[in-house]
Amino acid sequence: MISFQNVSFTYAESGNGGVLDLNLIVRSGECVLLCGPSGCGKTTVTRLANGLIPHFFHGNLSGQVKVNGMDTRETEIAALSDAVGTVFQNPRTQFFNTDTDSEIVFGLENRGIPREALRSRLDELTEELHLSGLRGRNIFELSGGEKQKIAFSSVYASAPDVLVFDEPSSNLDMKAIGELADLLQRAKISGKTILIAEHRIWYLMDIVDRVVYMQDGRIASDMEASAFKALPEADIRRMGLRVRDLSVSESGGVKTIAADGLLSAQKISVRLGGRYVLNDISFQASRGEIIAIAGANGAGKSTLARMLCGLQKNGSGTVLWAGKPMSRRLRRKKAYMVMQDVGHQLFTDSVAAECALGIKAPNKDEIDRALEKVDLLAYKERHPLSLSGGQMQRLAVVVSDICGKELLVFDEPTSGLDLKSMEEVGTLTRSLATQGKVLLIITHDIEFMMRICTRILFIRDGEIAEDLSGGQKEKIVRLLRGEE
């Protein structure tokens, strides 16, 4: 179904970062997982499979890629898209409509399918993929998991033989990941050929047939799923992979420096669009704490973060620091927020300049040391927006360290990161905590949560439903899966 024969590719803009001497066959109806450290070539393989290379991403390509017998170099991208459907990491990048119904049948409409046939196919998909709750909705009002489901449905509607996924779980909560797994299983049962590149691999262990592990642009191993699942955990860590089973996630977290209740939120409510997004929330955070803010997409986590940083007005309630009320202006001076879409907060033309932005007398040695901690020193002269997504995340975390703010709020800082990068963010987070800062981390990443955080605030429908210690692993998993 998909054949790579002696394929090598390097990107024109960088001259590297591609794949070398790739030989791989994905058989019809097979589900293959591509895994490996960031930069190993997984995304490049998906782009070769769906024809984005060479039709969109240009560079030096040798060898032959065939999909359904079509040579991707010689076949028009429109013809390839009939055979291959792709679901990207961020579903927003592939939306063309504002309502869900139009988006689901967009590909069919472009193929000139008659209106009655469109409606019939939409009804079929609604029943098969359980979309009744998503019909007729505004796409911009959907949660991350709901957007991913619409993206999948839109691709699935055209009935391609091959489905390609690039980090589809990176922005999803655990319940949405479970729904994604169900969709993948359903596609597999229907006979689709599936190629999926992922860092979070635990939800795929009962779905994939083979696991292809990549390193430095090459296939380092290609094994049946049963053989991969039998590998010792020490081998998995040595390969730089995340856990295959959430039950082996480490429990850790640093100790609170002082139970001083330095930050206090009292009866906070926020009303947006005619409804309460946060309702009467109260909690305290002490110096040196690393607190995870968890819960389903749309529960109010990001609104809470923006409010604490002074970026969102609270309708009622008070935020105090060391017992003194903080206005929104004071909160903006005290706090720093690393956004989920971190490209929106990088402004300069080099990594080094980004670290020095807004500092009257920047210390170059201190900047170099901070960049070295997260493996970014070699990129100090690079433009920030030329970095990978994981590298941009780490850069924003470094900036928060250098600017000396006392309240740090991170929105999904490990989204799309491999094990090594996740651990680097964790090391820096612990370092910030030992300096006496208060850290709040919005995250769906249960591996990071267990390993780093001291407490977990679980938010449901704009309220704090649970305040748990990091060691209550089983209860946390049940909550995140929507089982409690």
PDB file of N, CA and C in Angstrom, residues 187-284:
ATOM      1  N   ALA A 187     -11.338   2.823  12.168  1.00  0.00           N
ATOM      2  CA  ALA A 187     -10.744   2.923  10.836  1.00  0.00           C
ATOM      3  C   ALA A 187      -9.971   1.660  10.489  1.00  0.00           C
ATOM      4  N   LYS A 188      -9.284   1.117  11.469  1.00  0.00           N
ATOM      5  CA  LYS A 188      -8.517  -0.106  11.231  1.00  0.00           C
ATOM      6  C   LYS A 188      -9.445  -1.280  10.897  1.00  0.00           C
ATOM      7  N   ILE A 189     -10.529  -1.405  11.647  1.00  0.00           N
ATOM      8  CA  ILE A 189     -11.484  -2.493  11.404  1.00  0.00           C
ATOM      9  C   ILE A 189     -12.090  -2.384  10.008  1.00  0.00           C
ATOM     10  N   SER A 190     -12.268  -1.141   9.536  1.00  0.00           N
ATOM     11  CA  SER A 190     -12.858  -0.945   8.208  1.00  0.00           C
ATOM     12  C   SER A 190     -11.867  -1.221   7.082  1.00  0.00           C
ATOM     13  N   GLY A 191     -10.609  -1.547   7.432  1.00  0.00           N
ATOM     14  CA  GLY A 191      -9.624  -1.926   6.423  1.00  0.00           C
ATOM     15  C   GLY A 191      -8.688  -0.828   5.984  1.00  0.00           C
ATOM     16  N   LYS A 192      -8.723   0.338   6.658  1.00  0.00           N
ATOM     17  CA  LYS A 192      -7.831   1.419   6.274  1.00  0.00           C
ATOM     18  C   LYS A 192      -6.375   1.073   6.600  1.00  0.00           C
ATOM     19  N   THR A 193      -5.478   1.592   5.793  1.00  0.00           N
ATOM     20  CA  THR A 193      -4.045   1.521   6.081  1.00  0.00           C
ATOM     21  C   THR A 193      -3.680   2.779   6.852  1.00  0.00           C
ATOM     22  N   ILE A 194      -3.024   2.623   8.002  1.00  0.00           N
ATOM     23  CA  ILE A 194      -2.809   3.759   8.903  1.00  0.00           C
ATOM     24  C   ILE A 194      -1.325   3.905   9.201  1.00  0.00           C
ATOM     25  N   LEU A 195      -0.824   5.132   9.045  1.00  0.00           N
ATOM     26  CA  LEU A 195       0.544   5.491   9.414  1.00  0.00           C
ATOM     27  C   LEU A 195       0.448   6.633  10.405  1.00  0.00           C
ATOM     28  N   ILE A 196       0.985   6.437  11.611  1.00  0.00           N
ATOM     29  CA  ILE A 196       0.813   7.439  12.665  1.00  0.00           C
ATOM     30  C   ILE A 196       2.137   7.735  13.365  1.00  0.00           C
ATOM     31  N   ALA A 197       2.525   9.016  13.376  1.00  0.00           N
ATOM     32  CA  ALA A 197       3.727   9.468  14.081  1.00  0.00           C
ATOM     33  C   ALA A 197       3.301  10.031  15.430  1.00  0.00           C
ATOM     34  N   GLU A 198       3.883   9.544  16.511  1.00  0.00           N
ATOM     35  CA  GLU A 198       3.466   9.944  17.855  1.00  0.00           C
ATOM     36  C   GLU A 198       4.617   9.910  18.856  1.00  0.00           C
ATOM     37  N   HIS A 199       4.529  10.808  19.862  1.00  0.00           N
ATOM     38  CA  HIS A 199       5.373  10.726  21.056  1.00  0.00           C
ATOM     39  C   HIS A 199       4.614  10.015  22.185  1.00  0.00           C
ATOM     40  N   ARG A 200       3.341  10.366  22.363  1.00  0.00           N
ATOM     41  CA  ARG A 200       2.531   9.711  23.396  1.00  0.00           C
ATOM     42  C   ARG A 200       2.021   8.390  22.799  1.00  0.00           C
ATOM     43  N   ILE A 201       2.596   7.312  23.231  1.00  0.00           N
ATOM     44  CA  ILE A 201       2.332   6.033  22.556  1.00  0.00           C
ATOM     45  C   ILE A 201       1.463   5.088  23.375  1.00  0.00           C
ATOM     46  N   TRP A 202       1.160   5.436  24.631  1.00  0.00           N
ATOM     47  CA  TRP A 202       0.447   4.497  25.505  1.00  0.00           C
ATOM     48  C   TRP A 202      -0.942   4.140  24.967  1.00  0.00           C
ATOM     49  N   TYR A 203      -1.610   5.090  24.314  1.00  0.00           N
ATOM     50  CA  TYR A 203      -2.984   4.831  23.873  1.00  0.00           C
ATOM     51  C   TYR A 203      -3.043   4.005  22.588  1.00  0.00           C
ATOM     52  N   LEU A 204      -1.874   3.750  21.978  1.00  0.00           N
ATOM     53  CA  LEU A 204      -1.825   3.032  20.711  1.00  0.00           C
ATOM     54  C   LEU A 204      -1.419   1.571  20.837  1.00  0.00           C
ATOM     55  N   MET A 205      -1.065   1.141  22.033  1.00  0.00           N
ATOM     56  CA  MET A 205      -0.463  -0.179  22.192  1.00  0.00           C
ATOM     57  C   MET A 205      -1.398  -1.329  21.817  1.00  0.00           C
ATOM     58  N   ASP A 206      -2.701  -1.109  21.904  1.00  0.00           N
ATOM     59  CA  ASP A 206      -3.647  -2.166  21.522  1.00  0.00           C
ATOM     60  C   ASP A 206      -4.206  -1.971  20.117  1.00  0.00           C
ATOM     61  N   ILE A 207      -3.639  -1.012  19.377  1.00  0.00           N
ATOM     62  CA  ILE A 207      -4.148  -0.704  18.033  1.00  0.00           C
ATOM     63  C   ILE A 207      -3.129  -1.035  16.954  1.00  0.00           C
ATOM     64  N   VAL A 208      -1.867  -0.670  17.163  1.00  0.00           N
ATOM     65  CA  VAL A 208      -0.874  -0.787  16.099  1.00  0.00           C
ATOM     66  C   VAL A 208      -0.442  -2.237  15.886  1.00  0.00           C
ATOM     67  N   ASP A 209      -0.074  -2.529  14.632  1.00  0.00           N
ATOM     68  CA  ASP A 209       0.445  -3.855  14.265  1.00  0.00           C
ATOM     69  C   ASP A 209       1.961  -3.897  14.298  1.00  0.00           C
ATOM     70  N   ARG A 210       2.573  -2.771  13.935  1.00  0.00           N
ATOM     71  CA  ARG A 210       4.035  -2.685  13.899  1.00  0.00           C
ATOM     72  C   ARG A 210       4.493  -1.372  14.482  1.00  0.00           C
ATOM     73  N   VAL A 211       5.735  -1.363  14.985  1.00  0.00           N
ATOM     74  CA  VAL A 211       6.345  -0.153  15.522  1.00  0.00           C
ATOM     75  C   VAL A 211       7.675   0.066  14.808  1.00  0.00           C
ATOM     76  N   VAL A 212       7.788   1.217  14.140  1.00  0.00           N
ATOM     77  CA  VAL A 212       9.026   1.593  13.458  1.00  0.00           C
ATOM     78  C   VAL A 212       9.697   2.687  14.282  1.00  0.00           C
ATOM     79  N   TYR A 213      10.878   2.374  14.804  1.00  0.00           N
ATOM     80  CA  TYR A 213      11.620   3.320  15.641  1.00  0.00           C
ATOM     81  C   TYR A 213      12.685   3.992  14.787  1.00  0.00           C
ATOM     82  N   MET A 214      12.679   5.340  14.770  1.00  0.00           N
ATOM     83  CA  MET A 214      13.608   6.102  13.946  1.00  0.00           C
ATOM     84  C   MET A 214      14.612   6.873  14.785  1.00  0.00           C
ATOM     85  N   GLN A 215      15.769   7.048  14.230  1.00  0.00           N
ATOM     86  CA  GLN A 215      16.824   7.790  14.911  1.00  0.00           C
ATOM     87  C   GLN A 215      17.723   8.435  13.858  1.00  0.00           C
ATOM     88  N   ASP A 216      17.926   9.736  13.965  1.00  0.00           N
ATOM     89  CA  ASP A 216      18.815  10.468  13.042  1.00  0.00           C
ATOM     90  C   ASP A 216      18.454  10.234  11.576  1.00  0.00           C
ATOM     91  N   GLY A 217      17.153  10.223  11.290  1.00  0.00           N
ATOM     92  CA  GLY A 217      16.699  10.108   9.915  1.00  0.00           C
ATOM     93  C   GLY A 217      16.704   8.708   9.339  1.00  0.00           C
ATOM     94  N   ARG A 218      17.039   7.723  10.142  1.00  0.00           N
ATOM     95  CA  ARG A 218      17.098   6.340   9.674  1.00  0.00           C
ATOM     96  C   ARG A 218      16.166   5.452  10.497  1.00  0.00           C
ATOM     97  N   ILE A 219      15.780   4.334   9.920  1.00  0.00           N
ATOM     98  CA  ILE A 219      15.017   3.339  10.665  1.00  0.00           C
ATOM     99  C   ILE A 219      15.996   2.516  11.488  1.00  0.00           C
ATOM    100  N   ALA A 220      15.906   2.657  12.817  1.00  0.00           N
ATOM    101  CA  ALA A 220      16.799   1.919  13.705  1.00  0.00           C
ATOM    102  C   ALA A 220      16.259   0.531  14.009  1.00  0.00           C
ATOM    103  N   SER A 221      14.925   0.391  14.049  1.00  0.00           N
ATOM    104  CA  SER A 221      14.322  -0.928  14.254  1.00  0.00           C
ATOM    105  C   SER A 221      12.902  -0.928  13.703  1.00  0.00           C
ATOM    106  N   ASP A 222      12.461  -2.100  13.284  1.00  0.00           N
ATOM    107  CA  ASP A 222      11.117  -2.293  12.736  1.00  0.00           C
ATOM    108  C   ASP A 222      10.630  -3.627  13.289  1.00  0.00           C
ATOM    109  N   MET A 223       9.663  -3.573  14.210  1.00  0.00           N
ATOM    110  CA  MET A 223       9.264  -4.800  14.899  1.00  0.00           C
ATOM    111  C   MET A 223       7.756  -4.908  15.029  1.00  0.00           C
ATOM    112  N   GLU A 224       7.289  -6.114  15.201  1.00  0.00           N
ATOM    113  CA  GLU A 224       5.876  -6.343  15.465  1.00  0.00           C
ATOM    114  C   GLU A 224       5.507  -5.704  16.807  1.00  0.00           C
ATOM    115  N   ALA A 225       4.247  -5.315  16.939  1.00  0.00           N
ATOM    116  CA  ALA A 225       3.808  -4.656  18.173  1.00  0.00           C
ATOM    117  C   ALA A 225       4.045  -5.541  19.398  1.00  0.00           C
ATOM    118  N   SER A 226       3.853  -6.851  19.261  1.00  0.00           N
ATOM    119  CA  SER A 226       4.053  -7.762  20.391  1.00  0.00           C
ATOM    120  C   SER A 226       5.499  -7.736  20.867  1.00  0.00           C
ATOM    121  N   ALA A 227       6.450  -7.668  19.933  1.00  0.00           N
ATOM    122  CA  ALA A 227       7.865  -7.604  20.303  1.00  0.00           C
ATOM    123  C   ALA A 227       8.196  -6.277  20.975  1.00  0.00           C
ATOM    124  N   PHE A 228       7.587  -5.202  20.464  1.00  0.00           N
ATOM    125  CA  PHE A 228       7.825  -3.883  21.074  1.00  0.00           C
ATOM    126  C   PHE A 228       7.290  -3.840  22.500  1.00  0.00           C
ATOM    127  N   LYS A 229       6.113  -4.394  22.719  1.00  0.00           N
ATOM    128  CA  LYS A 229       5.509  -4.386  24.059  1.00  0.00           C
ATOM    129  C   LYS A 229       6.289  -5.262  25.034  1.00  0.00           C
ATOM    130  N   ALA A 230       7.053  -6.213  24.507  1.00  0.00           N
ATOM    131  CA  ALA A 230       7.842  -7.104  25.371  1.00  0.00           C
ATOM    132  C   ALA A 230       9.190  -6.508  25.763  1.00  0.00           C
ATOM    133  N   LEU A 231       9.589  -5.385  25.155  1.00  0.00           N
ATOM    134  CA  LEU A 231      10.877  -4.779  25.485  1.00  0.00           C
ATOM    135  C   LEU A 231      10.889  -4.321  26.949  1.00  0.00           C
ATOM    136  N   PRO A 232      12.014  -4.488  27.656  1.00  0.00           N
ATOM    137  CA  PRO A 232      12.114  -3.986  29.029  1.00  0.00           C
ATOM    138  C   PRO A 232      11.938  -2.469  29.073  1.00  0.00           C
ATOM    139  N   GLU A 233      11.409  -1.972  30.179  1.00  0.00           N
ATOM    140  CA  GLU A 233      11.191  -0.534  30.320  1.00  0.00           C
ATOM    141  C   GLU A 233      12.493   0.247  30.198  1.00  0.00           C
ATOM    142  N   ALA A 234      13.596  -0.348  30.658  1.00  0.00           N
ATOM    143  CA  ALA A 234      14.895   0.327  30.558  1.00  0.00           C
ATOM    144  C   ALA A 234      15.269   0.572  29.101  1.00  0.00           C
ATOM    145  N   ASP A 235      14.927  -0.353  28.207  1.00  0.00           N
ATOM    146  CA  ASP A 235      15.202  -0.167  26.780  1.00  0.00           C
ATOM    147  C   ASP A 235      14.373   0.974  26.204  1.00  0.00           C
ATOM    148  N   ILE A 236      13.123   1.058  26.635  1.00  0.00           N
ATOM    149  CA  ILE A 236      12.247   2.130  26.154  1.00  0.00           C
ATOM    150  C   ILE A 236      12.812   3.495  26.540  1.00  0.00           C
ATOM    151  N   ARG A 237      13.286   3.627  27.757  1.00  0.00           N
ATOM    152  CA  ARG A 237      13.870   4.893  28.199  1.00  0.00           C
ATOM    153  C   ARG A 237      15.161   5.182  27.443  1.00  0.00           C
ATOM    154  N   ARG A 238      15.951   4.145  27.211  1.00  0.00           N
ATOM    155  CA  ARG A 238      17.207   4.321  26.481  1.00  0.00           C
ATOM    156  C   ARG A 238      16.934   4.791  25.050  1.00  0.00           C
ATOM    157  N   MET A 239      15.826   4.373  24.494  1.00  0.00           N
ATOM    158  CA  MET A 239      15.440   4.789  23.140  1.00  0.00           C
ATOM    159  C   MET A 239      14.870   6.208  23.125  1.00  0.00           C
ATOM    160  N   GLY A 240      14.654   6.779  24.309  1.00  0.00           N
ATOM    161  CA  GLY A 240      14.114   8.134  24.388  1.00  0.00           C
ATOM    162  C   GLY A 240      12.627   8.202  24.166  1.00  0.00           C
ATOM    163  N   LEU A 241      11.904   7.086  24.464  1.00  0.00           N
ATOM    164  CA  LEU A 241      10.465   7.028  24.235  1.00  0.00           C
ATOM    165  C   LEU A 241       9.694   7.220  25.527  1.00  0.00           C
ATOM    166  N   ARG A 242       8.492   7.713  25.376  1.00  0.00           N
ATOM    167  CA  ARG A 242       7.592   7.835  26.511  1.00  0.00           C
ATOM    168  C   ARG A 242       7.002   6.478  26.871  1.00  0.00           C
ATOM    169  N   VAL A 243       6.283   6.429  28.005  1.00  0.00           N
ATOM    170  CA  VAL A 243       5.820   5.146  28.531  1.00  0.00           C
ATOM    171  C   VAL A 243       4.783   4.503  27.624  1.00  0.00           C
ATOM    172  N   ARG A 244       4.787   3.171  27.630  1.00  0.00           N
ATOM    173  CA  ARG A 244       3.792   2.396  26.880  1.00  0.00           C
ATOM    174  C   ARG A 244       2.556   2.127  27.721  1.00  0.00           C
ATOM    175  N   ASP A 245       2.669   2.312  29.020  1.00  0.00           N
ATOM    176  CA  ASP A 245       1.588   2.005  29.962  1.00  0.00           C
ATOM    177  C   ASP A 245       1.609   3.057  31.060  1.00  0.00           C
ATOM    178  N   LEU A 246       0.506   3.752  31.254  1.00  0.00           N
ATOM    179  CA  LEU A 246       0.469   4.835  32.247  1.00  0.00           C
ATOM    180  C   LEU A 246       0.715   4.336  33.665  1.00  0.00           C
ATOM    181  N   SER A 247       0.526   3.057  33.909  1.00  0.00           N
ATOM    182  CA  SER A 247       0.723   2.535  35.267  1.00  0.00           C
ATOM    183  C   SER A 247       2.179   2.580  35.696  1.00  0.00           C
ATOM    184  N   VAL A 248       3.108   2.719  34.731  1.00  0.00           N
ATOM    185  CA  VAL A 248       4.518   2.783  35.103  1.00  0.00           C
ATOM    186  C   VAL A 248       5.029   4.217  35.165  1.00  0.00           C
ATOM    187  N   SER A 249       4.131   5.212  34.987  1.00  0.00           N
ATOM    188  CA  SER A 249       4.546   6.604  35.108  1.00  0.00           C
ATOM    189  C   SER A 249       5.110   6.856  36.492  1.00  0.00           C
ATOM    190  N   GLU A 250       6.236   7.551  36.522  1.00  0.00           N
ATOM    191  CA  GLU A 250       6.878   7.826  37.802  1.00  0.00           C
ATOM    192  C   GLU A 250       6.073   8.847  38.599  1.00  0.00           C
ATOM    193  N   SER A 251       6.121   8.713  39.928  1.00  0.00           N
ATOM    194  CA  SER A 251       5.549   9.715  40.816  1.00  0.00           C
ATOM    195  C   SER A 251       6.702  10.486  41.445  1.00  0.00           C
ATOM    196  N   GLY A 252       6.620  11.784  41.397  1.00  0.00           N
ATOM    197  CA  GLY A 252       7.723  12.579  41.930  1.00  0.00           C
ATOM    198  C   GLY A 252       7.238  13.921  42.416  1.00  0.00           C
ATOM    199  N   GLY A 253       7.857  14.972  41.910  1.00  0.00           N
ATOM    200  CA  GLY A 253       7.496  16.319  42.347  1.00  0.00           C
ATOM    201  C   GLY A 253       8.413  16.783  43.454  1.00  0.00           C
ATOM    202  N   VAL A 254       8.737  18.070  43.442  1.00  0.00           N
ATOM    203  CA  VAL A 254       9.620  18.627  44.462  1.00  0.00           C
ATOM    204  C   VAL A 254       8.817  18.992  45.692  1.00  0.00           C
ATOM    205  N   LYS A 255       9.513  19.147  46.797  1.00  0.00           N
ATOM    206  CA  LYS A 255       8.840  19.540  48.025  1.00  0.00           C
ATOM    207  C   LYS A 255       8.596  21.049  48.034  1.00  0.00           C
ATOM    208  N   THR A 256       7.482  21.435  48.615  1.00  0.00           N
ATOM    209  CA  THR A 256       7.174  22.847  48.758  1.00  0.00           C
ATOM    210  C   THR A 256       8.195  23.483  49.692  1.00  0.00           C
ATOM    211  N   ILE A 257       8.729  24.646  49.298  1.00  0.00           N
ATOM    212  CA  ILE A 257       9.725  25.315  50.140  1.00  0.00           C
ATOM    213  C   ILE A 257       9.108  25.791  51.446  1.00  0.00           C
ATOM    214  N   ALA A 258       7.922  26.372  51.353  1.00  0.00           N
ATOM    215  CA  ALA A 258       7.244  26.859  52.562  1.00  0.00           C
ATOM    216  C   ALA A 258       5.746  26.866  52.321  1.00  0.00           C
ATOM    217  N   ALA A 259       4.993  26.323  53.266  1.00  0.00           N
ATOM    218  CA  ALA A 259       3.528  26.313  53.143  1.00  0.00           C
ATOM    219  C   ALA A 259       2.998  27.678  53.566  1.00  0.00           C
ATOM    220  N   ASP A 260       3.293  28.683  52.741  1.00  0.00           N
ATOM    221  CA  ASP A 260       3.011  30.062  53.134  1.00  0.00           C
ATOM    222  C   ASP A 260       1.781  30.650  52.452  1.00  0.00           C
ATOM    223  N   GLY A 261       1.131  29.900  51.548  1.00  0.00           N
ATOM    224  CA  GLY A 261      -0.034  30.436  50.851  1.00  0.00           C
ATOM    225  C   GLY A 261       0.255  31.757  50.185  1.00  0.00           C
ATOM    226  N   LEU A 262       1.431  31.848  49.543  1.00  0.00           N
ATOM    227  CA  LEU A 262       1.886  33.102  48.949  1.00  0.00           C
ATOM    228  C   LEU A 262       0.864  33.652  47.950  1.00  0.00           C
ATOM    229  N   LEU A 263       0.325  32.777  47.111  1.00  0.00           N
ATOM    230  CA  LEU A 263      -0.722  33.163  46.164  1.00  0.00           C
ATOM    231  C   LEU A 263      -2.058  32.646  46.676  1.00  0.00           C
ATOM    232  N   SER A 264      -3.054  33.512  46.665  1.00  0.00           N
ATOM    233  CA  SER A 264      -4.379  33.095  47.116  1.00  0.00           C
ATOM    234  C   SER A 264      -5.442  33.638  46.165  1.00  0.00           C
ATOM    235  N   ALA A 265      -6.255  32.724  45.653  1.00  0.00           N
ATOM    236  CA  ALA A 265      -7.403  33.115  44.839  1.00  0.00           C
ATOM    237  C   ALA A 265      -8.659  32.887  45.671  1.00  0.00           C
ATOM    238  N   GLN A 266      -9.478  33.900  45.814  1.00  0.00           N
ATOM    239  CA  GLN A 266     -10.637  33.824  46.704  1.00  0.00           C
ATOM    240  C   GLN A 266     -11.919  34.122  45.937  1.00  0.00           C
ATOM    241  N   LYS A 267     -12.764  33.071  45.808  1.00  0.00           N
ATOM    242  CA  LYS A 267     -14.104  33.201  45.227  1.00  0.00           C
ATOM    243  C   LYS A 267     -14.082  33.901  43.869  1.00  0.00           C
ATOM    244  N   ILE A 268     -13.222  33.396  42.983  1.00  0.00           N
ATOM    245  CA  ILE A 268     -13.062  33.984  41.650  1.00  0.00           C
ATOM    246  C   ILE A 268     -14.148  33.471  40.706  1.00  0.00           C
ATOM    247  N   SER A 269     -14.811  34.384  40.020  1.00  0.00           N
ATOM    248  CA  SER A 269     -15.773  34.032  38.976  1.00  0.00           C
ATOM    249  C   SER A 269     -15.467  34.852  37.730  1.00  0.00           C
ATOM    250  N   VAL A 270     -15.595  34.222  36.578  1.00  0.00           N
ATOM    251  CA  VAL A 270     -15.391  34.888  35.294  1.00  0.00           C
ATOM    252  C   VAL A 270     -16.546  34.505  34.386  1.00  0.00           C
ATOM    253  N   ARG A 271     -17.160  35.511  33.794  1.00  0.00           N
ATOM    254  CA  ARG A 271     -18.292  35.286  32.902  1.00  0.00           C
ATOM    255  C   ARG A 271     -17.902  35.696  31.485  1.00  0.00           C
ATOM    256  N   LEU A 272     -18.039  34.771  30.537  1.00  0.00           N
ATOM    257  CA  LEU A 272     -17.715  35.050  29.139  1.00  0.00           C
ATOM    258  C   LEU A 272     -18.841  34.544  28.258  1.00  0.00           C
ATOM    259  N   GLY A 273     -19.220  35.346  27.272  1.00  0.00           N
ATOM    260  CA  GLY A 273     -20.239  34.920  26.328  1.00  0.00           C
ATOM    261  C   GLY A 273     -21.560  34.554  26.982  1.00  0.00           C
ATOM    262  N   GLY A 274     -21.905  35.243  28.061  1.00  0.00           N
ATOM    263  CA  GLY A 274     -23.187  35.012  28.707  1.00  0.00           C
ATOM    264  C   GLY A 274     -23.234  33.826  29.657  1.00  0.00           C
ATOM    265  N   ARG A 275     -22.085  33.188  29.919  1.00  0.00           N
ATOM    266  CA  ARG A 275     -22.079  32.071  30.867  1.00  0.00           C
ATOM    267  C   ARG A 275     -20.841  32.146  31.761  1.00  0.00           C
ATOM    268  N   TYR A 276     -20.928  31.501  32.916  1.00  0.00           N
ATOM    269  CA  TYR A 276     -19.804  31.473  33.838  1.00  0.00           C
ATOM    270  C   TYR A 276     -18.797  30.408  33.392  1.00  0.00           C
ATOM    271  N   VAL A 277     -17.586  30.874  33.050  1.00  0.00           N
ATOM    272  CA  VAL A 277     -16.508  29.955  32.690  1.00  0.00           C
ATOM    273  C   VAL A 277     -15.784  29.499  33.950  1.00  0.00           C
ATOM    274  N   LEU A 278     -15.665  30.388  34.926  1.00  0.00           N
ATOM    275  CA  LEU A 278     -15.161  30.053  36.260  1.00  0.00           C
ATOM    276  C   LEU A 278     -16.219  30.458  37.264  1.00  0.00           C
ATOM    277  N   ASN A 279     -16.444  29.614  38.256  1.00  0.00           N
ATOM    278  CA  ASN A 279     -17.530  29.871  39.197  1.00  0.00           C
ATOM    279  C   ASN A 279     -17.066  29.651  40.638  1.00  0.00           C
ATOM    280  N   ASP A 280     -16.785  30.769  41.337  1.00  0.00           N
ATOM    281  CA  ASP A 280     -16.506  30.731  42.779  1.00  0.00           C
ATOM    282  C   ASP A 280     -15.291  29.852  43.104  1.00  0.00           C
ATOM    283  N   ILE A 281     -14.197  30.043  42.361  1.00  0.00           N
ATOM    284  CA  ILE A 281     -12.979  29.250  42.563  1.00  0.00           C
ATOM    285  C   ILE A 281     -12.116  29.860  43.666  1.00  0.00           C
ATOM    286  N   SER A 282     -11.660  29.002  44.576  1.00  0.00           N
ATOM    287  CA  SER A 282     -10.748  29.417  45.640  1.00  0.00           C
ATOM    288  C   SER A 282      -9.655  28.364  45.821  1.00  0.00           C
ATOM    289  N   PHE A 283      -8.401  28.822  45.953  1.00  0.00           N
ATOM    290  CA  PHE A 283      -7.296  27.917  46.287  1.00  0.00           C
ATOM    291  C   PHE A 283      -6.089  28.755  46.699  1.00  0.00           C
ATOM    292  N   GLN A 284      -5.114  28.085  47.306  1.00  0.00           N
ATOM    293  CA  GLN A 284      -3.864  28.730  47.684  1.00  0.00           C
ATOM    294  C   GLN A 284      -2.694  27.984  47.073  1.00  0.00           C
TER     295      GLN A 284
END
